[in-house]
Each structure stands twice: as C-alpha cells, then as structure tokens.
Amino acid sequence: MTDLLTVSRILKEQDNIDILTHHYPDGDTLGSAYALCGILQNMGKNARVITSGTVAGKYEFLSEGVKKQEFEREFVVSVDVAAPTLLGENQQEYENIIDLCIDHHGTNSIEAKVKYVEETSAAASEIIYELAKVMDAEITVPIANGIYTGVSTDTGCFRYTNTTHRSHLIAAEMMASGADWQDINTAMFEMKTRAKLELERMVYRTLEYFFDGRVAVIHTTLEMQEKAGIGDDEVEGLASIPRRIEGVLLGITMREKENGVFKISVRSNKGANAAEFCQIFGGGGHAAAAGCTVEGSLEEVKAKLIEAAEKLI
Ligand SMILES: [Mn+2]
C-alpha cells in the first residue's frame, strides 16, 4: 500500500478527474466525494462526482458546494467503494479503469492502479481530511460539510464502536471551519419523511427472533415499499432497528431490491462479527456493520441466513 504523500502527489499531477461513489450513496461516500471534488476544483482542476442509483434528497446540499463541470475524463478515483459490484450502474464502464481507490473497508476488492485503504478510519471522509492536510488544501465550508457529514454518518453520530478520538478531533476541526453541524445532524438523524415512517411501521411488524433472541431479523419488500409510497433512495437506516434490541448479537435486515434478490444488512453488538457473517455470502464490511446480497424468495433467503447465523452464534 502507498502513503498519503504519494496519493497527494499523484492527484496534484492529474486533471479531468471523475470521482466515483458507491451504489445508493450514503453520507460518507458522498461527503468524501464532494469534499475531494471541492479540494481538486479549488486547485484549478476539473473534477466531478459520479454517483450510482438515486441520491436521497437529504444529501443534495453536498453537491451544491461544487461547480458542475464538463470534460473528457483522464483520471478516475473511487471513494468508500469496497467492491466492484458496489459501483452499481457504473461498474461496467469504470471497474477496469480506476486509477486511485480511497477506502476504509478492510475487505476492499477494487482493482486500481493505486490503492489507499485505511481500515482504522471510521469513515472514508477521515482519509479525505488527512489528504486535504497533506495537499495543503484550504478547508472551505462546503468541504467541511462534506467531511463532517461523512464522519458523523459513518459513526452513527459518534456512537458506533468505530468512533475514535480522531473522529471527534476531525469533527471539531470541521465545526471550527464552519460546518453546519447542527443542520447536518438534524437532517441525517432526526428528520424522516412520512413515507419513511409508514414503511418503518410495516417493517416493525416483520420482526422475528431466533436463538433465544440473540438474532433478530426484519425485512422490507418491494410491495411494502410501494404501499408506503417510498422511493428506493429513501429506504435506508432500517438496519439499525434489530441491533437496538436488548440481548441481540446479530441484527439482520433483509431488503428486497428486485424480485428474488435481497440486499442483506447486518449489524452486530459485542460478541458477534457482522463481516464474518456476510463473507459467508460473498459480501463484506466491518465487524459491527456489513452487507451482502442473497438470491431467492423471502422465505428461502431467510432460511439461508438463519442457518448461517446458527453456526456463528
Ligand atoms: Mn464509509
């Protein structure tokens, strides 16, 4: 692996840069991408963020901090993208031409000319912060907002076990640089659309316990989504529901993405490893939060998950 000084040197030499986020982008991939985009644009370079899937409305403010630029791409960076499949609709076009991969997932399987994967960072945005320092970039308000959003969302507002002393220091520095931390945290953690709450009401009714309550499973289907009147981009944040229950080691959330395909999000409490669980199904992530995709009907997929959980618990 390389160091940030090398990453900085490489980026300074480049222009016309595409920055890729992961599919159904979250606060960290978007915060990292737009912060990096701002840093590069402020250095006089052409840069743009390429997302995949719909972007939830609450993240729109992040894109307002950068200029919309048209150019012939010469360099490709991925941020917070752990695996080629997570590029979503951009996979085909980009998976073999990524020049630089910046990520904090230990399981990272992206093929790139240069990789900077730093697992001790709670968020990819923490790496962008360190990179900004090395690049001697000014932290403007939009850049501070991007980095703050990434750190805050990936640490669950500084509550998850991945949170470090450094996460707080970076957040504090972003506050000092003018990040709209209060608006950001309200938008990320408090506000919900009525459709989202409607879906949650239905999801709670699907809750099931296994192995003396050590495993909890919830699910959402396309039919439920339609009933709630909720857009695909808004269905997120459900995964924290089963993990919040006392005694649950492994909280499993099944989300039907298309007929017969379920995206599985796993959250664990002390005593279980979510990444280990998801690797059984070809996925990955962190010890406390991981994901994978499993095909089959709702009941088939659930049976497979329970069987795997039994071996691990
Ligand atoms: Mn992340």
PDB file of C-alpha atoms and ligand atoms in Angstrom:
ATOM      1  CA  MET A   1       0.000   0.000   0.000  1.00  0.00           C
ATOM      2  CA  THR A   2       1.021   3.544  -0.601  1.00  0.00           C
ATOM      3  CA  ASP A   3       1.062   6.593   1.683  1.00  0.00           C
ATOM      4  CA  LEU A   4      -0.931   9.820   1.578  1.00  0.00           C
ATOM      5  CA  LEU A   5       2.026  11.837   0.369  1.00  0.00           C
ATOM      6  CA  THR A   6       2.156   9.660  -2.749  1.00  0.00           C
ATOM      7  CA  VAL A   7      -1.627   9.935  -3.169  1.00  0.00           C
ATOM      8  CA  SER A   8      -1.359  13.698  -2.848  1.00  0.00           C
ATOM      9  CA  ARG A   9       1.466  13.874  -5.383  1.00  0.00           C
ATOM     10  CA  ILE A  10      -0.458  11.739  -7.883  1.00  0.00           C
ATOM     11  CA  LEU A  11      -3.620  13.842  -7.547  1.00  0.00           C
ATOM     12  CA  LYS A  12      -1.712  17.093  -7.941  1.00  0.00           C
ATOM     13  CA  GLU A  13      -0.353  15.847 -11.273  1.00  0.00           C
ATOM     14  CA  GLN A  14      -3.807  14.949 -12.609  1.00  0.00           C
ATOM     15  CA  ASP A  15      -6.682  16.843 -14.178  1.00  0.00           C
ATOM     16  CA  ASN A  16     -10.177  15.980 -15.514  1.00  0.00           C
ATOM     17  CA  ILE A  17     -10.987  13.688 -12.649  1.00  0.00           C
ATOM     18  CA  ASP A  18     -14.066  11.500 -12.183  1.00  0.00           C
ATOM     19  CA  ILE A  19     -14.830  10.623  -8.567  1.00  0.00           C
ATOM     20  CA  LEU A  20     -16.985   7.529  -8.069  1.00  0.00           C
ATOM     21  CA  THR A  21     -19.277   6.847  -5.127  1.00  0.00           C
ATOM     22  CA  HIS A  22     -20.854   3.528  -4.256  1.00  0.00           C
ATOM     23  CA  HIS A  23     -24.347   2.490  -5.305  1.00  0.00           C
ATOM     24  CA  TYR A  24     -27.220   4.047  -3.315  1.00  0.00           C
ATOM     25  CA  PRO A  25     -24.730   6.520  -1.923  1.00  0.00           C
ATOM     26  CA  ASP A  26     -24.647   7.297   1.787  1.00  0.00           C
ATOM     27  CA  GLY A  27     -23.314  10.287   3.707  1.00  0.00           C
ATOM     28  CA  ASP A  28     -19.744   9.016   3.771  1.00  0.00           C
ATOM     29  CA  THR A  29     -19.289   8.169   0.106  1.00  0.00           C
ATOM     30  CA  LEU A  30     -20.997  11.443  -0.921  1.00  0.00           C
ATOM     31  CA  GLY A  31     -19.295  13.540   1.750  1.00  0.00           C
ATOM     32  CA  SER A  32     -15.891  12.137   0.738  1.00  0.00           C
ATOM     33  CA  ALA A  33     -16.557  12.524  -2.977  1.00  0.00           C
ATOM     34  CA  TYR A  34     -17.829  16.111  -2.833  1.00  0.00           C
ATOM     35  CA  ALA A  35     -15.144  17.185  -0.360  1.00  0.00           C
ATOM     36  CA  LEU A  36     -12.451  15.735  -2.636  1.00  0.00           C
ATOM     37  CA  CYS A  37     -14.150  17.287  -5.667  1.00  0.00           C
ATOM     38  CA  GLY A  38     -14.096  20.680  -3.943  1.00  0.00           C
ATOM     39  CA  ILE A  39     -10.451  20.301  -2.971  1.00  0.00           C
ATOM     40  CA  LEU A  40      -9.489  19.465  -6.571  1.00  0.00           C
ATOM     41  CA  GLN A  41     -11.637  22.220  -8.114  1.00  0.00           C
ATOM     42  CA  ASN A  42     -10.137  24.765  -5.709  1.00  0.00           C
ATOM     43  CA  MET A  43      -6.727  23.729  -7.072  1.00  0.00           C
ATOM     44  CA  GLY A  44      -7.941  24.728 -10.525  1.00  0.00           C
ATOM     45  CA  LYS A  45      -8.659  21.208 -11.712  1.00  0.00           C
ATOM     46  CA  ASN A  46     -11.707  19.829 -13.458  1.00  0.00           C
ATOM     47  CA  ALA A  47     -13.469  17.280 -11.263  1.00  0.00           C
ATOM     48  CA  ARG A  48     -16.956  15.844 -10.920  1.00  0.00           C
ATOM     49  CA  VAL A  49     -18.751  13.292  -8.792  1.00  0.00           C
ATOM     50  CA  ILE A  50     -20.327  10.271 -10.497  1.00  0.00           C
ATOM     51  CA  THR A  51     -22.998   8.599  -8.373  1.00  0.00           C
ATOM     52  CA  SER A  52     -24.957   5.407  -8.908  1.00  0.00           C
ATOM     53  CA  GLY A  53     -28.630   4.916  -8.104  1.00  0.00           C
ATOM     54  CA  THR A  54     -30.820   7.684  -6.782  1.00  0.00           C
ATOM     55  CA  VAL A  55     -29.380  10.053  -4.224  1.00  0.00           C
ATOM     56  CA  ALA A  56     -31.630  10.779  -1.244  1.00  0.00           C
ATOM     57  CA  GLY A  57     -32.845  14.375  -1.031  1.00  0.00           C
ATOM     58  CA  LYS A  58     -31.224  14.948   2.360  1.00  0.00           C
ATOM     59  CA  TYR A  59     -27.788  14.699   0.721  1.00  0.00           C
ATOM     60  CA  GLU A  60     -28.493  17.256  -2.002  1.00  0.00           C
ATOM     61  CA  PHE A  61     -26.762  20.102  -0.144  1.00  0.00           C
ATOM     62  CA  LEU A  62     -23.436  18.285  -0.565  1.00  0.00           C
ATOM     63  CA  SER A  63     -23.480  18.691  -4.337  1.00  0.00           C
ATOM     64  CA  GLU A  64     -24.254  22.409  -4.057  1.00  0.00           C
ATOM     65  CA  GLY A  65     -20.710  23.127  -2.878  1.00  0.00           C
ATOM     66  CA  VAL A  66     -19.050  22.174  -6.177  1.00  0.00           C
ATOM     67  CA  LYS A  67     -19.189  23.559  -9.719  1.00  0.00           C
ATOM     68  CA  LYS A  68     -20.802  21.429 -12.432  1.00  0.00           C
ATOM     69  CA  GLN A  69     -18.040  20.719 -14.939  1.00  0.00           C
ATOM     70  CA  GLU A  70     -17.986  19.022 -18.347  1.00  0.00           C
ATOM     71  CA  PHE A  71     -14.751  17.447 -19.583  1.00  0.00           C
ATOM     72  CA  GLU A  72     -13.106  14.392 -21.100  1.00  0.00           C
ATOM     73  CA  ARG A  73     -12.101  12.230 -18.146  1.00  0.00           C
ATOM     74  CA  GLU A  74      -8.433  11.416 -17.712  1.00  0.00           C
ATOM     75  CA  PHE A  75      -8.303  10.055 -14.189  1.00  0.00           C
ATOM     76  CA  VAL A  76     -10.700   8.013 -12.051  1.00  0.00           C
ATOM     77  CA  VAL A  77     -10.900   7.909  -8.241  1.00  0.00           C
ATOM     78  CA  SER A  78     -13.270   5.757  -6.177  1.00  0.00           C
ATOM     79  CA  VAL A  79     -14.115   6.723  -2.602  1.00  0.00           C
ATOM     80  CA  ASP A  80     -15.702   4.466   0.033  1.00  0.00           C
ATOM     81  CA  VAL A  81     -16.389   1.768  -2.598  1.00  0.00           C
ATOM     82  CA  ALA A  82     -15.471  -1.624  -1.094  1.00  0.00           C
ATOM     83  CA  ALA A  83     -16.091  -3.877  -4.113  1.00  0.00           C
ATOM     84  CA  PRO A  84     -16.627  -3.603  -7.900  1.00  0.00           C
ATOM     85  CA  THR A  85     -20.287  -4.675  -7.645  1.00  0.00           C
ATOM     86  CA  LEU A  86     -20.915  -1.698  -5.350  1.00  0.00           C
ATOM     87  CA  LEU A  87     -20.256   0.620  -8.303  1.00  0.00           C
ATOM     88  CA  GLY A  88     -23.774  -0.305  -9.398  1.00  0.00           C
ATOM     89  CA  GLU A  89     -24.680   1.087 -12.809  1.00  0.00           C
ATOM     90  CA  ASN A  90     -21.113   2.409 -13.206  1.00  0.00           C
ATOM     91  CA  GLN A  91     -19.451  -0.983 -12.762  1.00  0.00           C
ATOM     92  CA  GLN A  92     -19.177  -1.901 -16.438  1.00  0.00           C
ATOM     93  CA  GLU A  93     -17.824   1.425 -17.549  1.00  0.00           C
ATOM     94  CA  TYR A  94     -15.401   2.005 -14.695  1.00  0.00           C
ATOM     95  CA  GLU A  95     -14.326  -1.163 -12.887  1.00  0.00           C
ATOM     96  CA  ASN A  96     -11.205  -1.705 -15.027  1.00  0.00           C
ATOM     97  CA  ILE A  97     -10.111   1.912 -15.299  1.00  0.00           C
ATOM     98  CA  ILE A  98      -9.902   3.054 -11.680  1.00  0.00           C
ATOM     99  CA  ASP A  99      -6.611   4.854 -11.122  1.00  0.00           C
ATOM    100  CA  LEU A 100      -6.926   5.550  -7.423  1.00  0.00           C
ATOM    101  CA  CYS A 101      -9.015   3.803  -4.781  1.00  0.00           C
ATOM    102  CA  ILE A 102      -9.507   5.526  -1.422  1.00  0.00           C
ATOM    103  CA  ASP A 103     -11.377   3.467   1.147  1.00  0.00           C
ATOM    104  CA  HIS A 104     -11.656   2.352   4.755  1.00  0.00           C
ATOM    105  CA  HIS A 105     -13.088  -1.156   4.266  1.00  0.00           C
ATOM    106  CA  GLY A 106     -10.545  -3.846   5.148  1.00  0.00           C
ATOM    107  CA  THR A 107     -12.246  -6.209   2.693  1.00  0.00           C
ATOM    108  CA  ASN A 108     -11.702  -3.808  -0.254  1.00  0.00           C
ATOM    109  CA  SER A 109     -11.547  -5.734  -3.546  1.00  0.00           C
ATOM    110  CA  ILE A 110     -11.410  -2.866  -6.062  1.00  0.00           C
ATOM    111  CA  GLU A 111      -8.799  -3.221  -8.807  1.00  0.00           C
ATOM    112  CA  ALA A 112      -6.946   0.086  -9.027  1.00  0.00           C
ATOM    113  CA  LYS A 113      -3.505   1.269 -10.081  1.00  0.00           C
ATOM    114  CA  VAL A 114      -3.017   2.855  -6.657  1.00  0.00           C
ATOM    115  CA  LYS A 115      -4.887   1.849  -3.520  1.00  0.00           C
ATOM    116  CA  TYR A 116      -5.105   3.677  -0.240  1.00  0.00           C
ATOM    117  CA  VAL A 117      -7.204   1.574   2.128  1.00  0.00           C
ATOM    118  CA  GLU A 118      -7.011   2.561   5.757  1.00  0.00           C
ATOM    119  CA  GLU A 119      -9.123   0.392   7.997  1.00  0.00           C
ATOM    120  CA  THR A 120      -8.584   2.347  11.201  1.00  0.00           C
ATOM    121  CA  SER A 121     -10.529   5.289   9.778  1.00  0.00           C
ATOM    122  CA  ALA A 122     -14.139   5.365  10.946  1.00  0.00           C
ATOM    123  CA  ALA A 123     -15.098   6.972   7.636  1.00  0.00           C
ATOM    124  CA  ALA A 124     -13.549   7.445   4.220  1.00  0.00           C
ATOM    125  CA  SER A 125     -14.088  11.138   4.937  1.00  0.00           C
ATOM    126  CA  GLU A 126     -11.435  10.916   7.661  1.00  0.00           C
ATOM    127  CA  ILE A 127      -8.959   9.884   4.975  1.00  0.00           C
ATOM    128  CA  ILE A 128     -10.080  12.806   2.797  1.00  0.00           C
ATOM    129  CA  TYR A 129      -9.422  15.081   5.764  1.00  0.00           C
ATOM    130  CA  GLU A 130      -5.884  13.706   6.188  1.00  0.00           C
ATOM    131  CA  LEU A 131      -5.365  14.018   2.441  1.00  0.00           C
ATOM    132  CA  ALA A 132      -6.541  17.645   2.495  1.00  0.00           C
ATOM    133  CA  LYS A 133      -3.916  18.372   5.150  1.00  0.00           C
ATOM    134  CA  VAL A 134      -1.160  16.697   3.134  1.00  0.00           C
ATOM    135  CA  MET A 135      -2.300  18.528  -0.021  1.00  0.00           C
ATOM    136  CA  ASP A 136      -2.301  21.795   1.911  1.00  0.00           C
ATOM    137  CA  ALA A 137      -5.900  22.415   0.840  1.00  0.00           C
ATOM    138  CA  GLU A 138      -7.979  25.104   2.469  1.00  0.00           C
ATOM    139  CA  ILE A 139     -10.996  23.648   4.288  1.00  0.00           C
ATOM    140  CA  THR A 140     -13.836  25.776   2.931  1.00  0.00           C
ATOM    141  CA  VAL A 141     -17.364  25.486   4.342  1.00  0.00           C
ATOM    142  CA  PRO A 142     -18.593  23.049   1.635  1.00  0.00           C
ATOM    143  CA  ILE A 143     -15.532  20.847   2.154  1.00  0.00           C
ATOM    144  CA  ALA A 144     -16.036  20.964   5.926  1.00  0.00           C
ATOM    145  CA  ASN A 145     -19.692  19.984   5.415  1.00  0.00           C
ATOM    146  CA  GLY A 146     -18.698  17.006   3.272  1.00  0.00           C
ATOM    147  CA  ILE A 147     -16.115  15.706   5.725  1.00  0.00           C
ATOM    148  CA  TYR A 148     -18.352  16.345   8.739  1.00  0.00           C
ATOM    149  CA  THR A 149     -21.291  14.536   7.095  1.00  0.00           C
ATOM    150  CA  GLY A 150     -19.120  11.519   6.290  1.00  0.00           C
ATOM    151  CA  VAL A 151     -17.669  11.191   9.774  1.00  0.00           C
ATOM    152  CA  SER A 152     -20.977  11.850  11.503  1.00  0.00           C
ATOM    153  CA  THR A 153     -22.997   9.395   9.402  1.00  0.00           C
ATOM    154  CA  ASP A 154     -20.477   6.532   9.383  1.00  0.00           C
ATOM    155  CA  THR A 155     -20.085   6.750  13.168  1.00  0.00           C
ATOM    156  CA  GLY A 156     -23.858   6.940  13.736  1.00  0.00           C
ATOM    157  CA  CYS A 157     -23.394  10.423  15.154  1.00  0.00           C
ATOM    158  CA  PHE A 158     -20.291   9.356  17.107  1.00  0.00           C
ATOM    159  CA  ARG A 159     -21.969   6.395  18.804  1.00  0.00           C
ATOM    160  CA  TYR A 160     -20.695   3.331  16.908  1.00  0.00           C
ATOM    161  CA  THR A 161     -17.629   1.421  18.074  1.00  0.00           C
ATOM    162  CA  ASN A 162     -15.632   2.578  15.046  1.00  0.00           C
ATOM    163  CA  THR A 163     -15.654   6.121  16.500  1.00  0.00           C
ATOM    164  CA  THR A 164     -12.222   7.228  17.600  1.00  0.00           C
ATOM    165  CA  HIS A 165     -10.594  10.128  19.358  1.00  0.00           C
ATOM    166  CA  ARG A 166      -9.531  11.261  15.891  1.00  0.00           C
ATOM    167  CA  SER A 167     -13.139  11.186  14.604  1.00  0.00           C
ATOM    168  CA  HIS A 168     -14.032  13.731  17.275  1.00  0.00           C
ATOM    169  CA  LEU A 169     -10.964  15.846  16.574  1.00  0.00           C
ATOM    170  CA  ILE A 170     -11.754  15.938  12.855  1.00  0.00           C
ATOM    171  CA  ALA A 171     -15.404  16.795  13.568  1.00  0.00           C
ATOM    172  CA  ALA A 172     -14.286  19.555  15.934  1.00  0.00           C
ATOM    173  CA  GLU A 173     -11.988  20.983  13.303  1.00  0.00           C
ATOM    174  CA  MET A 174     -14.783  20.870  10.710  1.00  0.00           C
ATOM    175  CA  MET A 175     -17.007  22.776  13.162  1.00  0.00           C
ATOM    176  CA  ALA A 176     -14.248  25.366  13.503  1.00  0.00           C
ATOM    177  CA  SER A 177     -14.111  25.575   9.699  1.00  0.00           C
ATOM    178  CA  GLY A 178     -17.792  26.419   9.600  1.00  0.00           C
ATOM    179  CA  ALA A 179     -19.515  23.079   9.018  1.00  0.00           C
ATOM    180  CA  ASP A 180     -23.294  23.340   9.501  1.00  0.00           C
ATOM    181  CA  TRP A 181     -23.120  20.502  12.025  1.00  0.00           C
ATOM    182  CA  GLN A 182     -26.495  21.078  13.613  1.00  0.00           C
ATOM    183  CA  ASP A 183     -28.450  21.169  10.347  1.00  0.00           C
ATOM    184  CA  ILE A 184     -26.474  18.171   9.114  1.00  0.00           C
ATOM    185  CA  ASN A 185     -27.174  16.031  12.180  1.00  0.00           C
ATOM    186  CA  THR A 186     -30.842  17.002  12.211  1.00  0.00           C
ATOM    187  CA  ALA A 187     -31.209  16.087   8.531  1.00  0.00           C
ATOM    188  CA  MET A 188     -29.233  12.845   8.917  1.00  0.00           C
ATOM    189  CA  PHE A 189     -30.582  11.505  12.208  1.00  0.00           C
ATOM    190  CA  GLU A 190     -33.846  13.197  13.169  1.00  0.00           C
ATOM    191  CA  MET A 191     -35.932  14.059  10.128  1.00  0.00           C
ATOM    192  CA  LYS A 192     -37.950  11.460   8.285  1.00  0.00           C
ATOM    193  CA  THR A 193     -40.479  11.680   5.519  1.00  0.00           C
ATOM    194  CA  ARG A 194     -43.965  10.429   6.325  1.00  0.00           C
ATOM    195  CA  ALA A 195     -43.469   7.676   3.741  1.00  0.00           C
ATOM    196  CA  LYS A 196     -40.352   6.514   5.571  1.00  0.00           C
ATOM    197  CA  LEU A 197     -42.176   6.341   8.883  1.00  0.00           C
ATOM    198  CA  GLU A 198     -45.003   4.450   7.174  1.00  0.00           C
ATOM    199  CA  LEU A 199     -42.526   1.883   5.896  1.00  0.00           C
ATOM    200  CA  GLU A 200     -40.935   1.577   9.341  1.00  0.00           C
ATOM    201  CA  ARG A 201     -44.356   0.909  10.832  1.00  0.00           C
ATOM    202  CA  MET A 202     -44.694  -2.075   8.464  1.00  0.00           C
ATOM    203  CA  VAL A 203     -41.105  -3.228   8.966  1.00  0.00           C
ATOM    204  CA  TYR A 204     -41.542  -3.408  12.762  1.00  0.00           C
ATOM    205  CA  ARG A 205     -44.348  -5.911  12.248  1.00  0.00           C
ATOM    206  CA  THR A 206     -41.963  -8.277  10.409  1.00  0.00           C
ATOM    207  CA  LEU A 207     -39.583  -8.583  13.366  1.00  0.00           C
ATOM    208  CA  GLU A 208     -38.689 -12.165  14.325  1.00  0.00           C
ATOM    209  CA  TYR A 209     -36.323 -13.553  16.965  1.00  0.00           C
ATOM    210  CA  PHE A 210     -34.108 -16.624  16.732  1.00  0.00           C
ATOM    211  CA  PHE A 211     -31.739 -18.467  19.101  1.00  0.00           C
ATOM    212  CA  ASP A 212     -33.135 -17.086  22.360  1.00  0.00           C
ATOM    213  CA  GLY A 213     -33.298 -13.590  20.960  1.00  0.00           C
ATOM    214  CA  ARG A 214     -29.626 -13.415  20.037  1.00  0.00           C
ATOM    215  CA  VAL A 215     -30.554 -12.968  16.383  1.00  0.00           C
ATOM    216  CA  ALA A 216     -33.277 -10.591  15.207  1.00  0.00           C
ATOM    217  CA  VAL A 217     -34.478 -10.372  11.610  1.00  0.00           C
ATOM    218  CA  ILE A 218     -36.592  -7.744   9.881  1.00  0.00           C
ATOM    219  CA  HIS A 219     -37.448  -7.350   6.232  1.00  0.00           C
ATOM    220  CA  THR A 220     -38.866  -4.991   3.675  1.00  0.00           C
ATOM    221  CA  THR A 221     -40.270  -5.943   0.279  1.00  0.00           C
ATOM    222  CA  LEU A 222     -40.976  -4.056  -2.929  1.00  0.00           C
ATOM    223  CA  GLU A 223     -44.674  -4.436  -2.170  1.00  0.00           C
ATOM    224  CA  MET A 224     -44.249  -2.806   1.248  1.00  0.00           C
ATOM    225  CA  GLN A 225     -42.239  -0.017  -0.339  1.00  0.00           C
ATOM    226  CA  GLU A 226     -44.992   0.615  -2.844  1.00  0.00           C
ATOM    227  CA  LYS A 227     -47.657   0.627  -0.127  1.00  0.00           C
ATOM    228  CA  ALA A 228     -45.681   3.171   1.876  1.00  0.00           C
ATOM    229  CA  GLY A 229     -45.156   5.262  -1.247  1.00  0.00           C
ATOM    230  CA  ILE A 230     -41.432   5.454  -0.609  1.00  0.00           C
ATOM    231  CA  GLY A 231     -38.681   5.934  -3.192  1.00  0.00           C
ATOM    232  CA  ASP A 232     -35.792   3.467  -3.436  1.00  0.00           C
ATOM    233  CA  ASP A 233     -33.349   6.153  -2.368  1.00  0.00           C
ATOM    234  CA  GLU A 234     -35.161   6.700   0.907  1.00  0.00           C
ATOM    235  CA  VAL A 235     -35.066   3.107   2.135  1.00  0.00           C
ATOM    236  CA  GLU A 236     -32.028   3.199   4.357  1.00  0.00           C
ATOM    237  CA  GLY A 237     -31.265   3.305   8.017  1.00  0.00           C
ATOM    238  CA  LEU A 238     -33.549   0.353   8.720  1.00  0.00           C
ATOM    239  CA  ALA A 239     -30.565  -1.840   9.571  1.00  0.00           C
ATOM    240  CA  SER A 240     -30.061  -0.230  12.951  1.00  0.00           C
ATOM    241  CA  ILE A 241     -33.535  -1.345  14.134  1.00  0.00           C
ATOM    242  CA  PRO A 242     -32.858  -5.003  15.124  1.00  0.00           C
ATOM    243  CA  ARG A 243     -29.471  -4.199  16.648  1.00  0.00           C
ATOM    244  CA  ARG A 244     -31.094  -1.813  19.122  1.00  0.00           C
ATOM    245  CA  ILE A 245     -32.926  -4.649  20.885  1.00  0.00           C
ATOM    246  CA  GLU A 246     -31.516  -5.776  24.234  1.00  0.00           C
ATOM    247  CA  GLY A 247     -29.815  -9.176  24.008  1.00  0.00           C
ATOM    248  CA  VAL A 248     -29.487  -9.160  20.206  1.00  0.00           C
ATOM    249  CA  LEU A 249     -25.992 -10.013  18.989  1.00  0.00           C
ATOM    250  CA  LEU A 250     -26.766 -10.093  15.291  1.00  0.00           C
ATOM    251  CA  GLY A 251     -29.401  -7.831  13.740  1.00  0.00           C
ATOM    252  CA  ILE A 252     -30.272  -8.820  10.190  1.00  0.00           C
ATOM    253  CA  THR A 253     -32.202  -6.628   7.770  1.00  0.00           C
ATOM    254  CA  MET A 254     -33.423  -8.112   4.500  1.00  0.00           C
ATOM    255  CA  ARG A 255     -34.327  -5.670   1.777  1.00  0.00           C
ATOM    256  CA  GLU A 256     -35.875  -6.861  -1.465  1.00  0.00           C
ATOM    257  CA  LYS A 257     -34.100  -4.969  -4.253  1.00  0.00           C
ATOM    258  CA  GLU A 258     -35.750  -6.725  -7.154  1.00  0.00           C
ATOM    259  CA  ASN A 259     -37.835  -9.842  -7.493  1.00  0.00           C
ATOM    260  CA  GLY A 260     -35.885 -12.646  -5.805  1.00  0.00           C
ATOM    261  CA  VAL A 261     -32.874 -10.539  -4.857  1.00  0.00           C
ATOM    262  CA  PHE A 262     -32.329  -9.397  -1.288  1.00  0.00           C
ATOM    263  CA  LYS A 263     -29.763  -6.949  -0.033  1.00  0.00           C
ATOM    264  CA  ILE A 264     -28.795  -8.041   3.460  1.00  0.00           C
ATOM    265  CA  SER A 265     -27.529  -5.542   6.031  1.00  0.00           C
ATOM    266  CA  VAL A 266     -26.087  -6.969   9.225  1.00  0.00           C
ATOM    267  CA  ARG A 267     -25.324  -5.046  12.387  1.00  0.00           C
ATOM    268  CA  SER A 268     -23.739  -6.694  15.388  1.00  0.00           C
ATOM    269  CA  ASN A 269     -23.280  -5.997  19.056  1.00  0.00           C
ATOM    270  CA  LYS A 270     -20.305  -7.202  21.117  1.00  0.00           C
ATOM    271  CA  GLY A 271     -19.949 -10.975  20.747  1.00  0.00           C
ATOM    272  CA  ALA A 272     -20.719 -11.279  17.039  1.00  0.00           C
ATOM    273  CA  ASN A 273     -18.973 -10.267  13.828  1.00  0.00           C
ATOM    274  CA  ALA A 274     -21.113  -8.896  11.012  1.00  0.00           C
ATOM    275  CA  ALA A 275     -18.327  -9.026   8.375  1.00  0.00           C
ATOM    276  CA  GLU A 276     -17.632 -12.704   9.141  1.00  0.00           C
ATOM    277  CA  PHE A 277     -21.316 -13.433   8.670  1.00  0.00           C
ATOM    278  CA  CYS A 278     -21.590 -11.557   5.372  1.00  0.00           C
ATOM    279  CA  GLN A 279     -18.446 -13.151   3.966  1.00  0.00           C
ATOM    280  CA  ILE A 280     -20.303 -16.486   4.017  1.00  0.00           C
ATOM    281  CA  PHE A 281     -22.489 -14.963   1.281  1.00  0.00           C
ATOM    282  CA  GLY A 282     -19.682 -13.242  -0.623  1.00  0.00           C
ATOM    283  CA  GLY A 283     -20.194  -9.865   0.994  1.00  0.00           C
ATOM    284  CA  GLY A 284     -18.078  -7.878   3.386  1.00  0.00           C
ATOM    285  CA  GLY A 285     -17.756  -4.837   5.601  1.00  0.00           C
ATOM    286  CA  HIS A 286     -16.737  -4.129   9.166  1.00  0.00           C
ATOM    287  CA  ALA A 287     -17.068  -6.165  12.381  1.00  0.00           C
ATOM    288  CA  ALA A 288     -20.042  -4.095  13.509  1.00  0.00           C
ATOM    289  CA  ALA A 289     -21.668  -3.390  10.132  1.00  0.00           C
ATOM    290  CA  ALA A 290     -21.552  -5.422   6.939  1.00  0.00           C
ATOM    291  CA  GLY A 291     -23.624  -6.359   3.916  1.00  0.00           C
ATOM    292  CA  CYS A 292     -24.184  -8.974   1.232  1.00  0.00           C
ATOM    293  CA  THR A 293     -26.684  -9.972  -1.428  1.00  0.00           C
ATOM    294  CA  VAL A 294     -28.642 -13.238  -1.334  1.00  0.00           C
ATOM    295  CA  GLU A 295     -30.992 -14.531  -4.017  1.00  0.00           C
ATOM    296  CA  GLY A 296     -34.190 -16.471  -3.528  1.00  0.00           C
ATOM    297  CA  SER A 297     -37.695 -15.974  -2.214  1.00  0.00           C
ATOM    298  CA  LEU A 298     -38.184 -14.199   1.105  1.00  0.00           C
ATOM    299  CA  GLU A 299     -38.561 -17.489   2.978  1.00  0.00           C
ATOM    300  CA  GLU A 300     -35.632 -19.159   1.184  1.00  0.00           C
ATOM    301  CA  VAL A 301     -33.284 -16.278   1.859  1.00  0.00           C
ATOM    302  CA  LYS A 302     -34.371 -16.041   5.472  1.00  0.00           C
ATOM    303  CA  ALA A 303     -33.746 -19.790   5.948  1.00  0.00           C
ATOM    304  CA  LYS A 304     -30.242 -19.459   4.498  1.00  0.00           C
ATOM    305  CA  LEU A 305     -29.464 -16.543   6.800  1.00  0.00           C
ATOM    306  CA  ILE A 306     -30.743 -18.304   9.917  1.00  0.00           C
ATOM    307  CA  GLU A 307     -28.699 -21.387   9.070  1.00  0.00           C
ATOM    308  CA  ALA A 308     -25.536 -19.302   8.705  1.00  0.00           C
ATOM    309  CA  ALA A 309     -26.289 -17.367  11.893  1.00  0.00           C
ATOM    310  CA  GLU A 310     -26.640 -20.589  13.881  1.00  0.00           C
ATOM    311  CA  LYS A 311     -23.062 -21.566  13.038  1.00  0.00           C
ATOM    312  CA  LEU A 312     -21.736 -18.196  14.088  1.00  0.00           C
ATOM    313  CA  ILE A 313     -23.698 -17.562  17.261  1.00  0.00           C
TER     314      ILE A 313
HETATM  315 MN    MN B   1     -17.769   4.659   4.697  1.00  0.00          MN
END
